[in-house]
CSV table of C-alpha atoms and ligand atoms in Angstrom, one decimal:
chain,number,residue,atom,x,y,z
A,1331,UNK,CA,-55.8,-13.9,62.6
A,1332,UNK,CA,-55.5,-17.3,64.0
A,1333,UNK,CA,-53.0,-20.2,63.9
A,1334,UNK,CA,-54.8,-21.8,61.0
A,1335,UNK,CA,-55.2,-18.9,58.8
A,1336,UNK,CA,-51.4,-17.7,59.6
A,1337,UNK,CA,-50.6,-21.4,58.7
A,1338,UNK,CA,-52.1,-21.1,55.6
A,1339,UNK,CA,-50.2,-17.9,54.5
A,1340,UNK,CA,-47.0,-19.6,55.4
A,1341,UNK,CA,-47.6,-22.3,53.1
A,1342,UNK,CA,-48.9,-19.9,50.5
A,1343,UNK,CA,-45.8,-18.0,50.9
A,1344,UNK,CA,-43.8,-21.0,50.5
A,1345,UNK,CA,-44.9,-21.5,47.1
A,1346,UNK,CA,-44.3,-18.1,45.7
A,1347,UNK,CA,-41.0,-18.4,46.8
A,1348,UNK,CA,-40.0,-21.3,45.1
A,1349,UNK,CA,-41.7,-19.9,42.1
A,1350,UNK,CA,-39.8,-16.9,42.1
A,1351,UNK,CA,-36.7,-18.3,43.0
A,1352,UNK,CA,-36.4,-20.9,40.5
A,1353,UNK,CA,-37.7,-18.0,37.5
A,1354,UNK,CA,-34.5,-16.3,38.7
A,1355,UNK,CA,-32.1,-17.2,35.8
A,1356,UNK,CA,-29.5,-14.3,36.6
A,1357,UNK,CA,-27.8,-13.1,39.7
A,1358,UNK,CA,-29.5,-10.0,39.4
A,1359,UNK,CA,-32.8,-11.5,39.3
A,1360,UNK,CA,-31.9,-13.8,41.9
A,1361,UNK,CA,-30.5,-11.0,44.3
A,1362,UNK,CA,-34.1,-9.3,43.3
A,1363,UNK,CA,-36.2,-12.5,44.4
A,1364,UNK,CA,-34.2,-12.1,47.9
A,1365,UNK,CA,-35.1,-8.6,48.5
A,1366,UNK,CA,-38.3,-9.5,47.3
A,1367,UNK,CA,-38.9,-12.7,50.2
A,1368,UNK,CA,-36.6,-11.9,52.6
A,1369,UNK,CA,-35.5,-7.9,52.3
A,1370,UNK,CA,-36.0,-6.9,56.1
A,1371,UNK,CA,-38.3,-3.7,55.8
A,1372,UNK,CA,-40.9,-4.8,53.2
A,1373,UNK,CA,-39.8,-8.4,52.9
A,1374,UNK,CA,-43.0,-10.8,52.7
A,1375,UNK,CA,-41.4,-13.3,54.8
A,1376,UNK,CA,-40.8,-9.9,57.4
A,1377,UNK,CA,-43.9,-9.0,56.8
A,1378,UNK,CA,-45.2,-12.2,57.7
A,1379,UNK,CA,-43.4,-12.1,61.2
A,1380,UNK,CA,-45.1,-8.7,62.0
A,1381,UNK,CA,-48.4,-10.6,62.1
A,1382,UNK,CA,-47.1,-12.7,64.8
A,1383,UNK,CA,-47.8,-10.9,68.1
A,1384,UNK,CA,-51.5,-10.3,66.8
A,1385,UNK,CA,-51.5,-14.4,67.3
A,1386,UNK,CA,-53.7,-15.8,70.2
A,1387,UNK,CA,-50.3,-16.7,72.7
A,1388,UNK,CA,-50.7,-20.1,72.1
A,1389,UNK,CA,-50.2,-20.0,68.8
A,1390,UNK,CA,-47.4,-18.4,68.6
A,1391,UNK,CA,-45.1,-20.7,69.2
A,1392,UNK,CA,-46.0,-22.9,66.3
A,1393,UNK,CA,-46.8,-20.0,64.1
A,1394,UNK,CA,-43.3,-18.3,65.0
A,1395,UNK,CA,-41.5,-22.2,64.5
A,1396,UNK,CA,-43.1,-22.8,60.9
A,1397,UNK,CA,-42.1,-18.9,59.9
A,1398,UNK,CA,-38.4,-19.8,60.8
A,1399,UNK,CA,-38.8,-23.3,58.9
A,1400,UNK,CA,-39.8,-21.1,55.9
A,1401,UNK,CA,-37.5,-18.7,56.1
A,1402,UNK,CA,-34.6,-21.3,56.3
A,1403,UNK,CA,-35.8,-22.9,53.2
A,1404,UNK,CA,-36.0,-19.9,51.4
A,1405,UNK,CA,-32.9,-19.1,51.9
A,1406,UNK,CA,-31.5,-23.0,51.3
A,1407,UNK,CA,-33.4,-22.3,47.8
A,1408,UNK,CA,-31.7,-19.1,47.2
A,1409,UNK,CA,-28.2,-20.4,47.8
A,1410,UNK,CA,-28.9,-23.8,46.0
A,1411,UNK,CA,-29.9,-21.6,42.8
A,1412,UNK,CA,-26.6,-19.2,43.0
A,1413,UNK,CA,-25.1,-22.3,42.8
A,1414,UNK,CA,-26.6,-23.1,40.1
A,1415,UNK,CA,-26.5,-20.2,38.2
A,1416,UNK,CA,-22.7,-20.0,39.0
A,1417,UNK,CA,-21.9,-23.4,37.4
A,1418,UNK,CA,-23.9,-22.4,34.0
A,1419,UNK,CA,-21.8,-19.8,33.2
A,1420,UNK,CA,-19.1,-20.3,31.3
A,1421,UNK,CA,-15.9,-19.1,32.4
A,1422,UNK,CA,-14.4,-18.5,29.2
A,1423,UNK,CA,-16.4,-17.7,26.1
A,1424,UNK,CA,-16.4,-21.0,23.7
A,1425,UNK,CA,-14.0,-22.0,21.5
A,1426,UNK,CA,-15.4,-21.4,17.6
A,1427,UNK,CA,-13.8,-23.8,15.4
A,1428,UNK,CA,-15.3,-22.4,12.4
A,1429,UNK,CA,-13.4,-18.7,12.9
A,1430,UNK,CA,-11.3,-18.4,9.9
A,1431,UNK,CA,-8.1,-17.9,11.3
A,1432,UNK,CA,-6.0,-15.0,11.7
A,1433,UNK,CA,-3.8,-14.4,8.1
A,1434,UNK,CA,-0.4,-14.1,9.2
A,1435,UNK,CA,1.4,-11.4,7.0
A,1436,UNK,CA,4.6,-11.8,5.7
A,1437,UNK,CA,7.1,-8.9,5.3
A,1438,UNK,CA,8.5,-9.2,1.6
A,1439,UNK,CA,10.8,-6.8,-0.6
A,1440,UNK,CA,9.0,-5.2,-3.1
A,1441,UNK,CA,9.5,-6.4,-6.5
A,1442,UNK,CA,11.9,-3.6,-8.3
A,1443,UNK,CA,13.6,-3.9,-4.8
A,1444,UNK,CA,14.0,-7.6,-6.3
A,1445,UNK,CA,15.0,-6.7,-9.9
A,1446,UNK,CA,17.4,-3.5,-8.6
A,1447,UNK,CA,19.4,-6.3,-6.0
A,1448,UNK,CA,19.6,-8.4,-8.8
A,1449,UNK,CA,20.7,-6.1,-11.7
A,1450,UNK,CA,23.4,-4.7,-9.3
A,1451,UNK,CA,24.7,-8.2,-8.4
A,1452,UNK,CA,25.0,-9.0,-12.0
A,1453,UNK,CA,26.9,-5.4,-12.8
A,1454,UNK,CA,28.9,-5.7,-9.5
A,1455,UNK,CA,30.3,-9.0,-11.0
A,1456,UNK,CA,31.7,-7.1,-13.6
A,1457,UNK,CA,33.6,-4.6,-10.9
A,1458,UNK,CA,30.6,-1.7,-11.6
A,1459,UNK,CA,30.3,0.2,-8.0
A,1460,UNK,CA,26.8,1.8,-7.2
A,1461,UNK,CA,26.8,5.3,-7.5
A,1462,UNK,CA,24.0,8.5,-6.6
A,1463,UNK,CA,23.0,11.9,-7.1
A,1464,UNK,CA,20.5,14.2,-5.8
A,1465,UNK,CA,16.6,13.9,-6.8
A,1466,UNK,CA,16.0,17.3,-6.9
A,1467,UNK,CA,18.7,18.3,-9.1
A,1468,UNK,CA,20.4,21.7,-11.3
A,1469,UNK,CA,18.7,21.9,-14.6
A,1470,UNK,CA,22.3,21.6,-15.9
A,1471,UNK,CA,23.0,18.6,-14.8
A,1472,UNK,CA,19.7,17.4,-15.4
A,1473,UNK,CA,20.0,18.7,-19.3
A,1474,UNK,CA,22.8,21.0,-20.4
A,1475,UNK,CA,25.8,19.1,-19.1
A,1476,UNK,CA,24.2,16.1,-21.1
A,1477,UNK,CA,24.1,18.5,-24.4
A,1478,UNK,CA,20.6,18.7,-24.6
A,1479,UNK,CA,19.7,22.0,-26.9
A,1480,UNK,CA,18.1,24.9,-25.0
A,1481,UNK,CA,15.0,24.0,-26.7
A,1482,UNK,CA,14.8,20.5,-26.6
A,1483,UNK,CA,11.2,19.6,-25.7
A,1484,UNK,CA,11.8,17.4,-22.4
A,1485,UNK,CA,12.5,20.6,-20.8
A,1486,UNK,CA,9.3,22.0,-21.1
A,1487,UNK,CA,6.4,22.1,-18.5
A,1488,UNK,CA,4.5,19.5,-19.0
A,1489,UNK,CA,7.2,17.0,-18.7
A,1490,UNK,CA,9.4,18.4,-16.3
A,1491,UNK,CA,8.8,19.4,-12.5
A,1492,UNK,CA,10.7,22.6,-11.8
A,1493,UNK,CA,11.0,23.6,-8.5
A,1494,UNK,CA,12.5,26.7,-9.4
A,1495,UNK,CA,14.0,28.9,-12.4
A,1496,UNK,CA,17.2,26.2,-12.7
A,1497,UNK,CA,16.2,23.4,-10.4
A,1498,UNK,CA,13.9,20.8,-11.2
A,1499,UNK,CA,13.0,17.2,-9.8
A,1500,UNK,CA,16.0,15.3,-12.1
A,1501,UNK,CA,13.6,13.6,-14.9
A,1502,UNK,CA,16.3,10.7,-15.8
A,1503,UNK,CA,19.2,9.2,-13.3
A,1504,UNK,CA,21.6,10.4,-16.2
A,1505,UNK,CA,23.0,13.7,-14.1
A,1506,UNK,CA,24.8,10.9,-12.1
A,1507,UNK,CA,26.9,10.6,-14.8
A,1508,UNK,CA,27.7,13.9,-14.7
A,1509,UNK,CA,28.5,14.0,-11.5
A,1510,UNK,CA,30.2,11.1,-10.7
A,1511,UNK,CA,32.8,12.0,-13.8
A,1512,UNK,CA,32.8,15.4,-12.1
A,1513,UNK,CA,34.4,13.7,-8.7
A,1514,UNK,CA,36.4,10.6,-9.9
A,1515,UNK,CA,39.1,10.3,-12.8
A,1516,UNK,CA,38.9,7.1,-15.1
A,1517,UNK,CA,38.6,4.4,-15.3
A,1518,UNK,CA,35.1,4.7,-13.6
A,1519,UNK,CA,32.4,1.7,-13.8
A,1520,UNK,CA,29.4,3.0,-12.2
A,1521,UNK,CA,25.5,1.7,-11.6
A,1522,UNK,CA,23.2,4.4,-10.3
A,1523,UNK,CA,19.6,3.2,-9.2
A,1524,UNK,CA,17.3,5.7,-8.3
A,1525,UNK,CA,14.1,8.0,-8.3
A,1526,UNK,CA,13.2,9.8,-11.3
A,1527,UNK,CA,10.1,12.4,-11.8
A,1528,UNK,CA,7.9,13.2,-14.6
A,1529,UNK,CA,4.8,15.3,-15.3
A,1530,UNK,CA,3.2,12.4,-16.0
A,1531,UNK,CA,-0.5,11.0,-14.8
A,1532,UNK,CA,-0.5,7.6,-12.9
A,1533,UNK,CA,-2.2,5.0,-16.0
A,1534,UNK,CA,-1.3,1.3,-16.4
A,1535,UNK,CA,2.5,2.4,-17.8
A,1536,UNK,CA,3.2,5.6,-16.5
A,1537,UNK,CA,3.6,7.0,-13.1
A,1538,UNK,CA,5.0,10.6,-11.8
A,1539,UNK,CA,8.2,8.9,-10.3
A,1540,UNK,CA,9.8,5.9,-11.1
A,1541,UNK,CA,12.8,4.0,-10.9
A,1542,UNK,CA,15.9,4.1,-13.2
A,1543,UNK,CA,19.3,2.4,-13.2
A,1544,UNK,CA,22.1,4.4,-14.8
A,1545,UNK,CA,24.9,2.5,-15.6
A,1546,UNK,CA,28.1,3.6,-17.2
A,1547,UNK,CA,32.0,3.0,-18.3
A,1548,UNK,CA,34.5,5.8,-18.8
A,1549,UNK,CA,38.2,4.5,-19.9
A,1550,UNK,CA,40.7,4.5,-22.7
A,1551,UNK,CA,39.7,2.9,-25.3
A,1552,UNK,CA,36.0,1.4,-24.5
A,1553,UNK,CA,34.4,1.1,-27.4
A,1554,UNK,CA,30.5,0.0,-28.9
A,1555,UNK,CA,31.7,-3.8,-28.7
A,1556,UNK,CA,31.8,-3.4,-25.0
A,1557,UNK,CA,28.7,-1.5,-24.5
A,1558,UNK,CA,26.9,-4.4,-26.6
A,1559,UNK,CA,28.6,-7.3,-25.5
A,1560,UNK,CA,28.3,-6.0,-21.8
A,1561,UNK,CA,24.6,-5.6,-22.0
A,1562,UNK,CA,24.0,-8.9,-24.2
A,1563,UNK,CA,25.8,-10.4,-20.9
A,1564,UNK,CA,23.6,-8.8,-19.0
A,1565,UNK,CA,20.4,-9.9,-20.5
A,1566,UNK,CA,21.5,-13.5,-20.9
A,1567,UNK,CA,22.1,-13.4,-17.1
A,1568,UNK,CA,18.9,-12.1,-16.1
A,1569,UNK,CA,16.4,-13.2,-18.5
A,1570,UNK,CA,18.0,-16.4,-19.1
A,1571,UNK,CA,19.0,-17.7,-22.3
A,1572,UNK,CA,17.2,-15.1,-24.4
A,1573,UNK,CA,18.1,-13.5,-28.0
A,1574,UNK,CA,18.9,-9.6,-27.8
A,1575,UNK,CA,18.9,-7.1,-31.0
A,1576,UNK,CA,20.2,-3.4,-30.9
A,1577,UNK,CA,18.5,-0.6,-32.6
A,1578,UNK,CA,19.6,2.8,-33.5
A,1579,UNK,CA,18.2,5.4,-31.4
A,1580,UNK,CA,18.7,8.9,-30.5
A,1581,UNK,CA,19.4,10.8,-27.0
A,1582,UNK,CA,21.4,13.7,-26.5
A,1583,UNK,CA,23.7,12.6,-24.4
A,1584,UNK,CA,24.8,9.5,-26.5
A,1585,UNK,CA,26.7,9.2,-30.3
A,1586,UNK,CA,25.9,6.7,-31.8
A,1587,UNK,CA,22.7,5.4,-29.7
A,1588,UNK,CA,21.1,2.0,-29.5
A,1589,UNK,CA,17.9,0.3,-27.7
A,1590,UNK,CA,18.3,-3.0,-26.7
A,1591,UNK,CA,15.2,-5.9,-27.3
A,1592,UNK,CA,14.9,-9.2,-25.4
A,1593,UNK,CA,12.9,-11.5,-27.4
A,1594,UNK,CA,9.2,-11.5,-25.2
A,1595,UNK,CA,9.1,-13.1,-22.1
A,1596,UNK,CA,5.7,-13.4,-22.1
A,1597,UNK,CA,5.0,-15.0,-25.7
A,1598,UNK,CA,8.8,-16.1,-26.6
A,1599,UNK,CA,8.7,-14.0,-29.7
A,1600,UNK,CA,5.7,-15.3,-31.6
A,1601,UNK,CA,3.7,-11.8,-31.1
A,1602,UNK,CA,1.2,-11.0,-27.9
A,1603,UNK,CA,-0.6,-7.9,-26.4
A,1604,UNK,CA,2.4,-7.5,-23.8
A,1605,UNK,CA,5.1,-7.0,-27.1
A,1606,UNK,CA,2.2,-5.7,-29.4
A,1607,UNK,CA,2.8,-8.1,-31.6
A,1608,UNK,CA,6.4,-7.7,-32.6
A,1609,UNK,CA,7.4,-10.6,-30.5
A,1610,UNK,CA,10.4,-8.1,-28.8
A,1611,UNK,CA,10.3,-6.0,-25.8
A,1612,UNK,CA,12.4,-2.7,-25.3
A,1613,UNK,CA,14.5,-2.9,-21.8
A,1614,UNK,CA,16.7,0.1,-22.0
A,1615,UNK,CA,18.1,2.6,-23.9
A,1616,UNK,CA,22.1,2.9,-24.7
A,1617,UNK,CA,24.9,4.8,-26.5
A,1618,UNK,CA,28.7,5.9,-26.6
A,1619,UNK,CA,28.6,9.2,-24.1
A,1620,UNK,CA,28.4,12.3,-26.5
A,1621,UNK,CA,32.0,13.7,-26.3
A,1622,UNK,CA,30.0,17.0,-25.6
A,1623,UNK,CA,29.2,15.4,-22.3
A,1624,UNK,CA,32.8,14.0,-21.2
A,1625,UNK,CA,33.9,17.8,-21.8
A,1626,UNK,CA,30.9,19.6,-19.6
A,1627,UNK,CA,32.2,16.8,-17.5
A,1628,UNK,CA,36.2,17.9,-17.7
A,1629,UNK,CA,36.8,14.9,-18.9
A,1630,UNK,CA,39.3,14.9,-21.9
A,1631,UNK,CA,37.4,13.4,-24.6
A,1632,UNK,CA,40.6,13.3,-26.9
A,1633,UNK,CA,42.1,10.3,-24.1
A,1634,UNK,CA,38.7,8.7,-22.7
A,1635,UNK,CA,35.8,7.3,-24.5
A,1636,UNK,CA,32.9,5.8,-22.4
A,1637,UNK,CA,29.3,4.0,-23.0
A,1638,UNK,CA,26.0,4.0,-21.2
A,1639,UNK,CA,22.5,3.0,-20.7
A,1640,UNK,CA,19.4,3.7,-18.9
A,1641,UNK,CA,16.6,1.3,-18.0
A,1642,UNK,CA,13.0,1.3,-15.9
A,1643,UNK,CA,13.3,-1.7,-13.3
A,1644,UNK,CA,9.7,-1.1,-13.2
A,1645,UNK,CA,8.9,-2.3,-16.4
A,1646,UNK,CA,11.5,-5.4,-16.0
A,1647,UNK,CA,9.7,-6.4,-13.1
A,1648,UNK,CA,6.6,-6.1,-15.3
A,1649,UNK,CA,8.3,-8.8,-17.8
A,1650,UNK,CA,9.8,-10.9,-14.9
A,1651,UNK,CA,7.0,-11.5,-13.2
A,1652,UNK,CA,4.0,-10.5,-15.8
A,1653,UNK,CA,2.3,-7.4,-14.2
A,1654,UNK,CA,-0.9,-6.4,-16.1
A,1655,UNK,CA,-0.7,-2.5,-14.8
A,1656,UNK,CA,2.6,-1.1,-13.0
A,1657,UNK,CA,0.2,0.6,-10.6
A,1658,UNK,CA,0.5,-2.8,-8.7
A,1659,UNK,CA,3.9,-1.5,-7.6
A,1660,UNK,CA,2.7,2.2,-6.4
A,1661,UNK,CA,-0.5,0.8,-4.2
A,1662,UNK,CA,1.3,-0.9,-1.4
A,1663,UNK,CA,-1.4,-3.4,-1.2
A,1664,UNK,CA,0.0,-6.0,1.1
A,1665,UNK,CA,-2.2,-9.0,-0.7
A,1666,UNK,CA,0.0,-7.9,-3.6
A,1667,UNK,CA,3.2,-7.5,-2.4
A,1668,UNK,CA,2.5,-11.0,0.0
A,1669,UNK,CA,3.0,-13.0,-3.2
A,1670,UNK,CA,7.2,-11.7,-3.5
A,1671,UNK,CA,7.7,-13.1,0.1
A,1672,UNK,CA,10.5,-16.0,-0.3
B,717,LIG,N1,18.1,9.0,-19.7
B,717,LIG,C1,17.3,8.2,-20.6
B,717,LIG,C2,15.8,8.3,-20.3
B,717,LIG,O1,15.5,8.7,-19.2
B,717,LIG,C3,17.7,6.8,-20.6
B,717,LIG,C4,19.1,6.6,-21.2
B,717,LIG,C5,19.3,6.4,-22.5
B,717,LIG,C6,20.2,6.6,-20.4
B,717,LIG,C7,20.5,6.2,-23.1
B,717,LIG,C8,21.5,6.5,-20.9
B,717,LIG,C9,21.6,6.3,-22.3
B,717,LIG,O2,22.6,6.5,-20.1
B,717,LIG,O3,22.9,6.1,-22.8
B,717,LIG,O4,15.0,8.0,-21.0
């Protein structure tokens, strides 16, 4: 080979390095181009240098000067383009302005927690204590203490969960009664929220367990004026000013019985789907405590008298805050439940 030729493949290797130097757009490519020019066992600029002692003597000198020229390029090239590359990349990713953001959830009580609090406060007012009972409860509390007939049809399968031959999930909140005349002597105001079960499929108005509110007053002398003119109270305070009507109604465990109406929240009274068309909506059901029940009760039913009710919190959440399909309270959907946050 001589100087002039060796010259030549210098120069020619000069361009291929800055083509492939400048094609490197990652570091890995660029750590590939290095090997690739300068990698010291098959290197082409090493390769290069092998030719060098085939050189005429006096031609060394300038060949091995314009080999070490290249090479020092090459690698000022090499470093110029990490520097590059390193400056391109972004540190952090980029901020996207047009993310929706992140929702922020809002922890809420569920709406018959709402309507319980406030039915409570209203009762408490009127020096009623909260009481409880077991949910799974003695069929005897649960129906004959409350002088249901052995045959009386709520007792039979397909209404009521046993979980044994006498004990059964209780199917109303009324066994509190029971129990609580059981433990305390009058004069006994008493509220008892809780969980009742029924064989019942989930559909926009039923569900297998659901909330009731007992309430009840055992004294001397209580009579129907203050069953009705405590729950008229009642409604007044909680639906706002409102028209109520009694009608006669039977349970068991009550003589005489009444169900109390609130004129229609949704339609005021003029007639809509929500009322069916009567224009009134059924909130609970009432009565003077069957003496029968005072007695199963040891409670002497010649001295005391005492009234009752039972309502579905449920269902006056329903009215309160117009929900199509009581469902909405079993499916924990947060989206749902968001909208009682205060
Ligand atoms: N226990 C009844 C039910 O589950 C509701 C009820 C009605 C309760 C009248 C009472 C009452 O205390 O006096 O349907």
């Amino acid at each position: 080979m001589t100087l002039d030729e060796f010259l030549a493949a210098t120069a020619a290797l000069a361009s291929t390095a800055r083509t492939h130097v400048s094609a490197a757009d990652t570091p890995a490519a660029l750590e590939a181009a290095r090997t690739e020019l300068l990698g010291r066992k098959s290197g082409r600029l090493t390769e290069l240098m092998r030719a060098l002692p085939d050189l005429p003597a006096d031609a060394r000198r300038d060949a091995g000067a314009a080999v070490n020229r290249l090479k020092t390029a090459v690698e000022t090239a090499l470093e110029e383009r990490r520097a590059a590359l390193a400056s391109q990349a972004p540190a952090t990713p980029a901020l996207d302005r047009t993310m929706p953001a992140r929702h922020a959830w809002r922890g809420a009580k569920h709406p018959v927690t709402l309507v319980v609090e406030e039915i409570v406060e209203i009762f408490r007012e009127l020096s009623f204590t909260v009481a409880t009972g077991p949910e799974a409860e003695h069929d005897w509390y649960n129906f004959g203490a409350l002088n249901f007939p052995p045959e009386h049809p709520a007792m039979d399968l397909h209404d009521t969960l046993y979980l044994g031959p006498n004990a059964v999930l209780r199917t109303h909140t009324s066994p509190v009664q029971v129990r609580t005349l059981q433990s305390y002597p009058p004069p006994i105001r008493i509220l008892a929220p809780g969980n009742a079960f029924r064989r019942d499929f989930f559909d926009a108005s039923h569900a297998p367990v659901f909330m009731q509110i007992e309430g009840m007053a055992v004294d001397e002398g209580v009579s129907f004026v203050d069953l009705k003119a405590t729950l008229t109270h009642f409604a007044t305070r909680f639906f706002g000013k409102t028209e109520t009507r009694f009608r006669p109604s039977y349970f068991p465990f009550t003589e005489p019985s009444a169900e109390m109406d609130v004129r229609c929240t949704i339609c005021g009274g003029a007639g809509c789907a929500a009322c069916k068309g009567t224009g009134w909506m059924e909130i609970l059901g009432s009565g003077m405590i069957h003496p029968a029940v005072l007695e199963s009760a040891g409670v002497d039913a010649e001295r005391y008298t005492g009234w009752a009710f039972g309502m579905g919190p449920g269902r006056i959440a329903d009215l309160r805050y117009g929900i199509p399909d009581i469902r909405l309270l079993y499916d924990s959907d947060v989206r749902f439940l968001e909208q009682f946050a205060t």
